[in-house]
Steps between C-alpha positions, in 0.01 A plus 500: 500500500446158335670414168430144471192275453579228728856346496540427133347787307526872488181709521349623171692781355807453718828438359815423706872468454702317774892503544619170365862496599801727562671648206780655694591665846700807545612687815484873548514716824446211720212366322421219255326555178350210340355472148234240445343428153148395512569194277785253526802589275577212294619671186612852392174545359345489841706801595310709256172476695362655815404593744804487742457560883777689684527406852725707732596343841601748770511581863428824694580350838614162657243224483294692240526413123320673237404364154425765217303366205524690194334479143530819313730775628412767251248678711573817706511425869202651679453529875429447764721271658508355842777668717700202608757548784703180494842516682700372203659153443800359329384185328708177432456382147613158396463274205520128413426297202116485585435825692564866554437592855484846684513490891420773734537427862330148554275520205608401133332499174614232263423492110541180284751584226395202281178318450158632580454839657520461877557748781512423880541687823723318775602563832732248701468254221130488519262610198264755633317568162568522146373555140507244224352383168213735408507678815664845384311638206450780259127492476249688280137494589200497276518893470859487391636635839856411590548322832811357665423201728697297749384180695708399804464147630303467832623178676273271681360645819608848436263791609493835334431815689501881458414693172372791716204558719276221373168411654449136403682199629845577642668224306488607137529158349218458234448865470518745214627843608538808292715770631276782425396789722126502572243670740314185561445454863610215700276217375605411147827413297566880461759660729621844609844387572645289196856390558667282216691291770405156644670316759511115549560265786769318289780739563451771228295785385440664163480875415380589154658840430224649283295786636214448254265215476634159574261196496583201713365164461590323829480130446210566285554504117783233574438351855873432551615844420462869592461687172539873460459710183499873386434677180861603436808461294722469817423329827734469808436279797710435823504178686573567869658233712425470883502233582235592770196714411642769742822498307322541162315797649812660635677459153192615305461810706852586486465496131165693469515703834447472871206649676564826697435475867172659604502708798386342832189724531369334172456176670222641727154506400380708208138631493343637188189707428406227249436557135160640408396581854403860599756672739646825606730614800214437746453145376869434507544645837195283634685197366835580663318596830306185491826301462662690798196472727491117431889468568556378123842617413516681160814596296390628170181673391433465117281741288359311202399648158244759616753715678515651151185632316304267284602475132843676600693201554781582528558857544656456851277751657297451808128543434447843675121437536573241766871568588519882527813496707718196395821630659328562825316145487849341427651677783227384732541153384877514551422629853342159572814330395372367179660466154283609208459313163310628198373319201634588148527343150700570182176618314396856428131551445409744236324729749811517721689831443798281458365365172552824320824557665630152423379536144681843450827362647493173306478282806203293404514183299427540140355327211706439181320807339634731781158536693472406870385148556178508696211291584205502746559209706561574877520883457327684203736600233797382707856490363823335629809667624792405257767370763745427240549879474751642781309829468169332562629322793637805649161676432321214670731511797469856548120454560591239781753726654231766559293238693814396707558871594145497625570195732414208298728201576461234230265407209282210400607465129183355363443359146774499222383181331268616208758635269419540133688368203391755227742762610839652459725539809721798552814293507411289213426192722300207334139511599465136561821505725363810688174347596646312788794719576297805541434436868878472562560867392188621672577348828872572485413874414286518825740306712789725406302810600456341847861399518607857412270687723451250802820304492588142416384375848152677455399406138201258472216456232173292493521371138274303314660431149856350459750335253841353558717728698203682659569321831763771565201740567293349784227444618262321262133407573276243341248710324135469479379196698150412607345467859487127486728205649567400153650820417678513824677181381570609167669816640725270708579296199594813299721641798683177517552481129628866502748401775625223294567745204739721703276735692565549869210698623125445439166600630109466428176668580391352844143389471505521116471799273174429301180467710470510879649209703283323761628553851634145523694546179617824600641363822672210326653730240632728780702207638642420158567875415678583817726192448605640163778699405296821493139550612234725369126545563344606169183445296300600196165655611497430857736610792727253676511636860460187727201640716282508196485126491474410865668557843676172479658630184646771704657266753634265210660808333654595824634168576671449165629858463667487825619157423657632186664794666640265778659298229674782328853407622446174310315645194745798446792261487302281260455816297871560503552152349263591231692812442838356492441141370182527296331224722132612547345558842197272412641190370325204331584193717707351215739789536575381863462141450618407144577144598155433657266361229213589720571878439523504122126595439403679828323830442281551795778556744839659498809587698509857624882537511706195552338393840135568510222284332184677417177292397212771442163372574240490213182433675256660730537193720854510546586160356850486346724220360872581457811310477777492739861405392739283699575576864294620798358846434353723767169707471624847553180623665430206731842317550349175381738253314429352152718221368530453129521392232123474487183665416316683780133583526394757760222754566588842590292782659539846349773595748720217384662376187759221421840691586771239558864546585759288326694276733835643602392856428563802717227772445581855617184650650485881567400681803268744299152438350370832412736593204731319258788750500663462851836399609451123453780400708383688796339260748506217240400149611670205325260228491674152443318210364636139477869550510674171528824437699783695324279694275593856454330772320570862444229776509547845348279794638602827356861553570501245782592145459398223729628142521288242669643152551364178683746367753359187680185599684573861463478792245769743484468839317768767424438858381740691283386843633322470829404881532127407516324247724402173351367143590523143412203271523414135419237241601310767700787630704684811464797683647562867440810717481550853607686746255867417492465128528684296243383148567214299646441142592154342525462153656271257315322201625711169448400321184 
């Protein structure tokens, strides 16, 4: 939101009050409280005038410092609040004649005690960012609405990332971003997953701890600052010190929650009925049989909306006209070694029997006059479940428990973005703050049902909407994209942006959701989709089984499905890292190469884990241009070397894609290519790439640890638990070890 007319003037109707100086600083409970009048105090008469801004500096964990800006304190606190999980910190507080300083870990905030208002954040003696004259403000807009605003300095050359799953340019400099949930597809400034957190390549990130609408002006209203504002009397933000982007994400997710580890089976291919297509058990069986006959491994079958009767969404009852024996059907699918997913949303149509039940029990969201809030957009007369009520959550969960008892394994938790403001929540939450936060309660409710009945190791969602903290309930997918190369590219930008916002796992609709892809586009998207965290074939009004496009699509699908399944030892350990450290599986290049300026703006390629570079092809012809960082990389599929740093232009057939291995990496490749959930260490091959003399790397595969070291013209590998056979490979040569062998040596060609 913009308040100024250029640099010098305020917009018509806007008034502003800025802290001018520090009146006093007090210390309480390990925090600093600063009182800052908004006009210089030259006489006692100046002490009779307001406003005064109260600024509290505090720390929830090492290397994270929060500032809470407060104007009026007389209002009753209203939720919701983000659930923060900081590990605690003991700050160091110091004073001198000029400054008051609070330090947490390596990060300090320093407030000028005399002279003009000035706050700066420092680490190792270096200023990261700060707020100065006319940066912090109490702003009233032309309507009289009260906002708190902060502007943090953006140093020369600093790029800003994150703020959720955003589909425009990956670098947010110059953009206006409103943190406000919307069901807007993937081709506009609206987003399903709005996260008030940004990450920079200058050593720090910033999390604005406000669940409602936060408006960011990223080097836009003032091009040398990141501005954020909210309509509130109190606003807290945290500066998170890295110094690397990975460390920033580790600390941010330690504060807001780390992703659960999805089960291994979820990394296989998901096949959907698609959205508005006509289907029954015969159709479903034909798809599954078609996949089996064509040797296309399938892990999950998903039933989209019309598993329920029209205008009944949601009643959680199978449409008996097309599914007369749901328990038997689910048992037959299970006999094929498939997991089953079904579509749900948090809305209750008026025709659903649950509408009357939910109304009678008080579980549906109400208007201020006590009537149920309803509208006709999406489902006629639909209402929303009031997830602020524990009883409503239990009621909703019980409906899902019945499906789990039938044999359903997981849920696609669609929607949760269009949440009204003219309502009264059961727990008294503020409607503006609940608009974004609703998705957190919705997805947490469903995830907890799965944890309870399937166990921690089996719980997984396929969710669309999210807010800060929702990364704890994976997986998330990119929403309604179109069947075009442009939409394929915008989907990738959204996924990388989400990964830079603390989310470890992400998927998208292979081939695009709206429309029907051409065979060429479908094949290109298959390669991209199967080199993503999670992979799903799903569309709107057309099926996505490969043979409906052409026979080559079947071949391409088979090739990349089996490639992904062979890569499961590598991918699942990357998933563990996302779970334990908050570093995403799909990584923007800047996350791995923050010191390479060539990587700062890259958004058409990514790192899949730490060691695989993927550059999707966005053309029928197969022409692709991508950037290779320093060192000699290796094409995983062909073994050809590529030396960087440089830009590479190539043409790829449909069975190929730029998939490069980082120099010095050891990629564990599995012995199974027809399912994702196998013993990844049994028969694993350690493929070594470009280890230099003396280089040593450790590779974990499940409970087994391998160490590979280059000694002269040989590679030596040691295994912590040699119960299963394994192998060591490099430069086209391989040596295999029978079960029980603890070490292997592979000779290399002399350099």
